[in-house]
Structures are given as C-alpha cells and as structure tokens.
GROMACS .gro file of C-alpha atoms in nm:
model
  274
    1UNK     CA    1   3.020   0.557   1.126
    2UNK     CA    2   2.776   0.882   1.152
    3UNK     CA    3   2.462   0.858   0.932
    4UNK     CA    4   2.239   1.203   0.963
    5UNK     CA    5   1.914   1.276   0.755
    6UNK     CA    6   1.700   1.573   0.796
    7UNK     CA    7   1.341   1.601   0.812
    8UNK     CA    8   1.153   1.945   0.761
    9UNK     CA    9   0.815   2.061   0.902
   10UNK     CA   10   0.541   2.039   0.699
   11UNK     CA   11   0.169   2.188   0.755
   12UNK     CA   12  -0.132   2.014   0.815
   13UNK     CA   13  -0.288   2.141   0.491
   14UNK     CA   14   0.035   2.001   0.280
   15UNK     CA   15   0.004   1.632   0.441
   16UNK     CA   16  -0.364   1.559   0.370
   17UNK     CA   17  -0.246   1.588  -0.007
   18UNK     CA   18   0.037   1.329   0.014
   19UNK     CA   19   0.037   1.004  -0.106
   20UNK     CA   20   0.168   0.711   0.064
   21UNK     CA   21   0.492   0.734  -0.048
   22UNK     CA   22   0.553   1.109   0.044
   23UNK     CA   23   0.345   1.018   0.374
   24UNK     CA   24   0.672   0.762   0.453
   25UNK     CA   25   0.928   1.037   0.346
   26UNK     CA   26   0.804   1.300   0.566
   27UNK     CA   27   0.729   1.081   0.842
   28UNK     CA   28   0.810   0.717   0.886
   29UNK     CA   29   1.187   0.606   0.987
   30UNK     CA   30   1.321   0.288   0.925
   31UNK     CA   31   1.673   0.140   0.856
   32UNK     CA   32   1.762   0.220   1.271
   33UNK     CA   33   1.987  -0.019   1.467
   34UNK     CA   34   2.239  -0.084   1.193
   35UNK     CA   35   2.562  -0.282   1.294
   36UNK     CA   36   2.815  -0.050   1.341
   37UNK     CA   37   2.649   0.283   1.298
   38UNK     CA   38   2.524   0.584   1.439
   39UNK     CA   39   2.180   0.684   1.274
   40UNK     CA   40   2.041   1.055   1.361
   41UNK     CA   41   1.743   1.211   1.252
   42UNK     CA   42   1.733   1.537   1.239
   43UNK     CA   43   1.329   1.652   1.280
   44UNK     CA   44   1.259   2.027   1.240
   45UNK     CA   45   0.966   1.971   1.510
   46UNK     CA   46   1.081   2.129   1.798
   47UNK     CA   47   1.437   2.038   1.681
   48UNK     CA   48   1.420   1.697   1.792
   49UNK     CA   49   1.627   1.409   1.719
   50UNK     CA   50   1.589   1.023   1.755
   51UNK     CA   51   1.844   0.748   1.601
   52UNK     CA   52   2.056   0.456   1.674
   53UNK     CA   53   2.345   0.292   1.757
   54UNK     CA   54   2.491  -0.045   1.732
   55UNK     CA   55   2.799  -0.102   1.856
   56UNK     CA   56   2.858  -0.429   1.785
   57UNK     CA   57   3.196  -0.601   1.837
   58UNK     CA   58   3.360  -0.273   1.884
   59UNK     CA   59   3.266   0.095   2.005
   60UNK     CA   60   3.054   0.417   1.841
   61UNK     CA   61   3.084   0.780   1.988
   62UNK     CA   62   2.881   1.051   1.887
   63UNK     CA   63   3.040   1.382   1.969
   64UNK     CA   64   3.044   1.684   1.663
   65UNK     CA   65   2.743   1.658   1.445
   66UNK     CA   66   2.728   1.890   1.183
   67UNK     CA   67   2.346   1.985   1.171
   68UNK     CA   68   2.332   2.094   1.541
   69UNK     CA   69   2.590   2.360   1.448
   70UNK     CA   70   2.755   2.328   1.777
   71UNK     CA   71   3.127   2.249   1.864
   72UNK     CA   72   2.935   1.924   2.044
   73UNK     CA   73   2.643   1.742   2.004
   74UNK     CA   74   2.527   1.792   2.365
   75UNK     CA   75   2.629   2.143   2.394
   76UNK     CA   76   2.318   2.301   2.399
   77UNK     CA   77   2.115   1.964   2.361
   78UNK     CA   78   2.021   1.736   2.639
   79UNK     CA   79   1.973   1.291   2.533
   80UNK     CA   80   1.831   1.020   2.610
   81UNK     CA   81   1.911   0.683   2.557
   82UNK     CA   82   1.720   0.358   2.541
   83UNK     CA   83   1.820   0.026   2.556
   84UNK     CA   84   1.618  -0.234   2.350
   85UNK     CA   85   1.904  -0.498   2.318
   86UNK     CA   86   2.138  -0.729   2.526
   87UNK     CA   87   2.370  -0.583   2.783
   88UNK     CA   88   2.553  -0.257   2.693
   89UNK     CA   89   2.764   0.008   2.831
   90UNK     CA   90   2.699   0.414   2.762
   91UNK     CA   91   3.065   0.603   2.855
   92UNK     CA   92   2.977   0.987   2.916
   93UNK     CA   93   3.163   1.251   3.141
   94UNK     CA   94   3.438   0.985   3.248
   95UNK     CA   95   3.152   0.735   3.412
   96UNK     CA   96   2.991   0.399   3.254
   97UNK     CA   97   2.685   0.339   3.246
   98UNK     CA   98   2.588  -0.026   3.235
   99UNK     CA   99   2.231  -0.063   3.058
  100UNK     CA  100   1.998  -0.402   3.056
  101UNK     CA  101   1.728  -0.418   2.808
  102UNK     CA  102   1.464  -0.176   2.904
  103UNK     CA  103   1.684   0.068   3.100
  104UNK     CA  104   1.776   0.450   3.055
  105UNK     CA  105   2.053   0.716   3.063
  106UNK     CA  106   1.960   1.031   3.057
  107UNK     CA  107   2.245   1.259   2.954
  108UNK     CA  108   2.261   1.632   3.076
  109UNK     CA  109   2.358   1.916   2.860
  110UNK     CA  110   2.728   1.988   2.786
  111UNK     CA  111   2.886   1.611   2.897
  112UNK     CA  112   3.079   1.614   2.613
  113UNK     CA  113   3.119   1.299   2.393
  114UNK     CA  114   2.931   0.981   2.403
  115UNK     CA  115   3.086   0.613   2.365
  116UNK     CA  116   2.854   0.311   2.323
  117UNK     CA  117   2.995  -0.018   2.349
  118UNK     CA  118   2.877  -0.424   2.420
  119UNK     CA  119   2.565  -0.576   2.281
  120UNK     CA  120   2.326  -0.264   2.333
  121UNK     CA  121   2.098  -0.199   2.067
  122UNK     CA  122   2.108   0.202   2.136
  123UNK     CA  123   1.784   0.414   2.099
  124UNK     CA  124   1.903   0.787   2.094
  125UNK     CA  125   1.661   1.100   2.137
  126UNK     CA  126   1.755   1.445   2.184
  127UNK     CA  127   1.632   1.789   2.256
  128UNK     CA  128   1.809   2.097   2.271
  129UNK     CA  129   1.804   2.239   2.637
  130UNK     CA  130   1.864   2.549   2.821
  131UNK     CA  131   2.005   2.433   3.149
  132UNK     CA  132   2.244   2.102   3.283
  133UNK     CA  133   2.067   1.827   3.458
  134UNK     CA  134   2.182   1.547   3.613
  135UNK     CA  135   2.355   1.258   3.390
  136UNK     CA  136   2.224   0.956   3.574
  137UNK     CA  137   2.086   0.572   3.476
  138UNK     CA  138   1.732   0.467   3.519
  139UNK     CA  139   1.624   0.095   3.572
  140UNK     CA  140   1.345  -0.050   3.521
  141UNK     CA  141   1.224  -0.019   3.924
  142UNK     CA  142   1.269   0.344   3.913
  143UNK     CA  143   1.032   0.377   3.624
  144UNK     CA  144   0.698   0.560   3.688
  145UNK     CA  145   0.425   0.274   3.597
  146UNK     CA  146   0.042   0.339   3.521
  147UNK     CA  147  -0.180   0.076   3.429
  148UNK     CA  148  -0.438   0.117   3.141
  149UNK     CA  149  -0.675  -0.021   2.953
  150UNK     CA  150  -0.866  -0.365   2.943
  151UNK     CA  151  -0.868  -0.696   2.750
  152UNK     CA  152  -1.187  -0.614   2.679
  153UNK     CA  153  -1.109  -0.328   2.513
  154UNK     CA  154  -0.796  -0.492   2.347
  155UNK     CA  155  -0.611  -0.241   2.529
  156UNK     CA  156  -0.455  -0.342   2.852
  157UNK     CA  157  -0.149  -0.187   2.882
  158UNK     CA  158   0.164  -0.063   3.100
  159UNK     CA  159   0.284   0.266   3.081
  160UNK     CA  160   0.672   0.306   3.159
  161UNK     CA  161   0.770   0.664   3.241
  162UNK     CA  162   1.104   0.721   3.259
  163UNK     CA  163   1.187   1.111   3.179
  164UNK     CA  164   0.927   1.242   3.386
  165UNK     CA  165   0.902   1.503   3.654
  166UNK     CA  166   0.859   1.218   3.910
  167UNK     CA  167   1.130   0.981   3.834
  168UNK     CA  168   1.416   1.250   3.638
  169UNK     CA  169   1.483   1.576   3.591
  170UNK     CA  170   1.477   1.708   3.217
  171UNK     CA  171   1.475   2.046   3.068
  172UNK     CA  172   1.209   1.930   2.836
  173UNK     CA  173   1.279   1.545   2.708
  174UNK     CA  174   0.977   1.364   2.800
  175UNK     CA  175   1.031   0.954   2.723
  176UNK     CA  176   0.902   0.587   2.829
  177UNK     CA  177   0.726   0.331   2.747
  178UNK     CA  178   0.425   0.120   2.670
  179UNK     CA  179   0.370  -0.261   2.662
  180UNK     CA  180   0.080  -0.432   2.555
  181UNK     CA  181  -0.014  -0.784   2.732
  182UNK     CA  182  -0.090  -1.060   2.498
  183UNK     CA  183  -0.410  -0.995   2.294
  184UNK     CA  184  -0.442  -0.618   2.297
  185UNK     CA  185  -0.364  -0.412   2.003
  186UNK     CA  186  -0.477  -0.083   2.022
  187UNK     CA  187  -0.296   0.230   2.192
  188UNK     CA  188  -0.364   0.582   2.242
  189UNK     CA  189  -0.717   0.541   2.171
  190UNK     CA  190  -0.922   0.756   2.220
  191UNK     CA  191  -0.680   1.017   2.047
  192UNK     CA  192  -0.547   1.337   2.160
  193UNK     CA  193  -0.329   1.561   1.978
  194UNK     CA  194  -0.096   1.850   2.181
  195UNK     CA  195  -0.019   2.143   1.976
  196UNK     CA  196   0.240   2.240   2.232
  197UNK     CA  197   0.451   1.939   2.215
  198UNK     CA  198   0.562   1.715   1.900
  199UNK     CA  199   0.627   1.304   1.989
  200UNK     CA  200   0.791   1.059   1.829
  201UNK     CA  201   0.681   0.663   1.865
  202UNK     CA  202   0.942   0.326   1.831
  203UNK     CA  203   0.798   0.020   1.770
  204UNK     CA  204   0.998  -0.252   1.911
  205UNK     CA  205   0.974  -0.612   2.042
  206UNK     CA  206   0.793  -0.715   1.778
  207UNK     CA  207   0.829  -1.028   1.531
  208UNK     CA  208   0.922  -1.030   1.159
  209UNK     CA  209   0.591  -1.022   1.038
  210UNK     CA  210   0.380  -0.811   1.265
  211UNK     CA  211   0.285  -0.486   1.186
  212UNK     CA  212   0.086  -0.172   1.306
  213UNK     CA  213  -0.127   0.059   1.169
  214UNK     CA  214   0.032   0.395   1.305
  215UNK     CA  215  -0.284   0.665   1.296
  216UNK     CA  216  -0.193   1.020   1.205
  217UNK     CA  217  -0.349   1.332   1.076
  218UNK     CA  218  -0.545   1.613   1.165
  219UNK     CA  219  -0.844   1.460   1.342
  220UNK     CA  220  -1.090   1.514   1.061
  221UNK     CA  221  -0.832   1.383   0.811
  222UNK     CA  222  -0.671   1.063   0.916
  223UNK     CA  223  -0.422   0.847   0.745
  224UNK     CA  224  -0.214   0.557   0.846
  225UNK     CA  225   0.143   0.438   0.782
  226UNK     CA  226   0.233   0.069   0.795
  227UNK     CA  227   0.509   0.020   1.057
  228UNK     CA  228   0.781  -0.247   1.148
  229UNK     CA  229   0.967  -0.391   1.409
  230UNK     CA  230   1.228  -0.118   1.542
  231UNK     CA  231   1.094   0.142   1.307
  232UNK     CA  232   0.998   0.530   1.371
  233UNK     CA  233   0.730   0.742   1.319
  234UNK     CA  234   0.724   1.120   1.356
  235UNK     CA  235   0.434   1.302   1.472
  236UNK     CA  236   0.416   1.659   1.436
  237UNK     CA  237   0.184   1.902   1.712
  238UNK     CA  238  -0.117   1.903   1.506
  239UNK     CA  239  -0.158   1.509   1.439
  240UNK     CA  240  -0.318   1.226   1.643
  241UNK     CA  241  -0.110   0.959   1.718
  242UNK     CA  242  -0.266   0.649   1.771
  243UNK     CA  243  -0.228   0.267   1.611
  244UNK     CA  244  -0.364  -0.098   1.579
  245UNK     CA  245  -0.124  -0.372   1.556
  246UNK     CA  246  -0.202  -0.729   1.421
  247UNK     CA  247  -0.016  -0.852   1.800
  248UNK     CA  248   0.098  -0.683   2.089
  249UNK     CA  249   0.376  -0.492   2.120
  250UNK     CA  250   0.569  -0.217   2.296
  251UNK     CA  251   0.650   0.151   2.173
  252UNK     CA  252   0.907   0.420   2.318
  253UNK     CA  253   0.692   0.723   2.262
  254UNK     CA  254   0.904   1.044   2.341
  255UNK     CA  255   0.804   1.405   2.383
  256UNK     CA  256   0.977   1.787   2.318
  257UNK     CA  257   0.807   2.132   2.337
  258UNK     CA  258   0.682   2.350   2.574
  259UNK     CA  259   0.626   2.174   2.851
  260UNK     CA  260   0.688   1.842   3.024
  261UNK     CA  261   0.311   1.778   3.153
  262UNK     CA  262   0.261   1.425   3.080
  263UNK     CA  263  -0.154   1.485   3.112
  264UNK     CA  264  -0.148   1.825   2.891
  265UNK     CA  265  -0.311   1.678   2.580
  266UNK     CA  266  -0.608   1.797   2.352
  267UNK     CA  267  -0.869   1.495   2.374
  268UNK     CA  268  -1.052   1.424   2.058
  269UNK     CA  269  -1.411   1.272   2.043
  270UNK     CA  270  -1.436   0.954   1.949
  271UNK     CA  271  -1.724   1.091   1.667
  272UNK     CA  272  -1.506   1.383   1.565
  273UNK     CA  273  -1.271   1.085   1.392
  274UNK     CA  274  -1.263   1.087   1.071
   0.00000   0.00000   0.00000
C-alpha cells in the first residue's frame, strides 16, 4: 500500500502568522512506520522526500509514484534508506541488502524498483539527482563519527555521518545521525540556519511519553512544535532547527540543496534569538 501527501513551500513572512495547528500542517509529520505501508512525503523544498515503510510479515516495493512524474521513482531521484527497526532486507538492482538497526543503503539514480522485506522499520529520503552513484550498504563502522558537546552543557552527543563526502558518494543527499548520552537534551544549539540547503529531522528511539521541543523560525521569530517518537519535522532554508527534549534521544537529520558541505551553515548569535 502507497500513501503520498504533498507539502508546499511557504515564506518566512506567511509562517510567523500561523497558529499551532497550521504550524503542524505545514511542517510536522507523523503517522510514519505504519504496518504494511509505504508513506511518502512529498516536500516542495528542494523537492525532497522522506517516508516509511513497514513491511511486516510480507513485502512493500516502491517503484511508479505519481507526484515525481517519472516512469520510476528513482529515475531522476537518488534514496536513502534508514533502518530504525529489527533486521531487514532492501532488494534493489537484483542485489539484497541486509540492514541491522542503525545501518544504510544508499540507492543510486535509475535502479529501478525497490522491495523491502523482514522486520525493518524503513526510513526513506529522497532527492532528485543528476548523475548515478554507487548503490551500496553502510554499517555502522563505516559511519563518519564526531563527538560534541558536554554533560555540562546537556549536550554531549555523537554525530553519525553516513551520506557524506567521506564515507559515500551522493549527488546531493546529505544524511546521519545524532545520539544523545543519557542526561543531555539539547541539539543544534547554538543555531544555524543554511539558506542553500533545506533538512529534515526524525526523532526516534524514544519512549511513549517523551517529547521534544523542535525550534524553528526565522531567528528573530521562533516557534516550536511538540514532537514524538518516530515523527518528522520539515525545515525549510530560512529556519533554525534546533530542539530540547524532556530525555535523550537520537534524530536522523537529512540534507538537499546546493551543496553537500556538511560545515556550510549560517551561525546565529546566541543574543540574536528571539
């Protein structure tokens, strides 16, 4: 089962007037990993895409989808594909790919259909693309990994990079991960926006009832939207993206524009907050 939604581009000027409720339509994602479903959605930032898929007891593929306007998916798109489940399989271009929680495919333009299968809980992203790169899977060892942050600070941290022009080729996918040890909350602090790139955040590995305050806006006009376990947030060029959870957790953040220079971002003072 295929389940697309849209979401349009809206200007910085439109989302300081929104309320909370419009804030969630334009930008927050939940109802992801559903049993038995594909979920895509369709972000007019820089034409990305980020879903789901579940397979469950038997097996999903994504191949024509109907707002890319191509005979395939992939095209003109490259993917990537996260694994925050139990053990699963990714079938592309007549290879399997076994994935263990915490591991990546990355899927090159034009490979044609895509099967998921076992007890994978499938993150998708997408971006279209201009050239083929190599299909291959990424573990966990051949992550990029930068340590941040302090307990201090209540931000010690691990930064998993995954597509990144150290560990994978890309044509402009940029994707990992960040986990929090025990007793740190806050990431992305101090903020930074990059009007060349959009992002998109998962929140994941967190219980029931934790939450985190996911920081957006212009810098000078900040609001927050309440996030879930294995929910979504999209962040468009011009916003800070930033957040305070009541626990740790861990995020997929994931990048498409311009460039793929991790370190290109526009810092914002800590007093130009608002």
């Amino acid at each position: 089962m295929l389940n697309t939604q849209t979401r349009y581009a809206i200007d910085p000027a439109t989302a300081k007037t929104l309320d909370t409720d419009q804030l969630r339509d334009h930008f927050h994602v939940d109802g992801l990993f559903a049993d038995g479903e594909i979920k895509l959605i369709y972000s007019h930032y820089d034409r990305l895409i980020l879903g789901s898929a579940v397979p469950g007891a038997g097996t999903l593929t994504l191949d024509k989808v109907a707002e890319t306007g191509t005979a395939t998916f992939l095209e003109r798109r490259e993917m990537a594909v996260l694994n925050v489940g139990g053990t699963g399989t990714v079938i592309t271009g007549g290879k399997v790919y076994t994935l263990e929680k915490g591991e990546v495919v990355y899927i090159g333009m034009g490979a044609g259909p895509v099967a998921f299968a076992g007890a994978g809980r499938f993150y998708i992203l997408s971006a279209p693309a201009h050239r083929t790169c190599p299909t291959r899977l990424i573990k966990l060892s051949d992550a990029r990994r930068v340590e941040m942050g302090s307990a201090e600070a209540a931000n010690e941290r691990v930064i998993l990079q995954f597509l990144h022009p150290e560990v994978a080729e890309s044509c402009q996918l940029l994707m990992g991960y960040t986990q929090f040890a025990e007793g740190s909350v806050w990431n992305t602090m101090p903020a930074h926006t990059h009007d060349r790139r959009m992002e998109a955040y998962l929140y994941f590995d967190m219980p029931a009832d934790r939450r985190v305050f996911h920081i957006m806006g212009e810098p000078t006009q900040t609001r927050h939207i309440v996030m879930a376990n294995e929910e979504a947030v999209i962040s468009p060029p011009w916003s800070v993206h930033a957040g305070a959870g009541t626990g740790s957790y861990t995020f997929c953040w994931a990048m498409a524009g311009d460039n793929v220079d991790f370190t290109d971002m526009d810092m914002v003072p800590m007093e130009a907050l608002r």
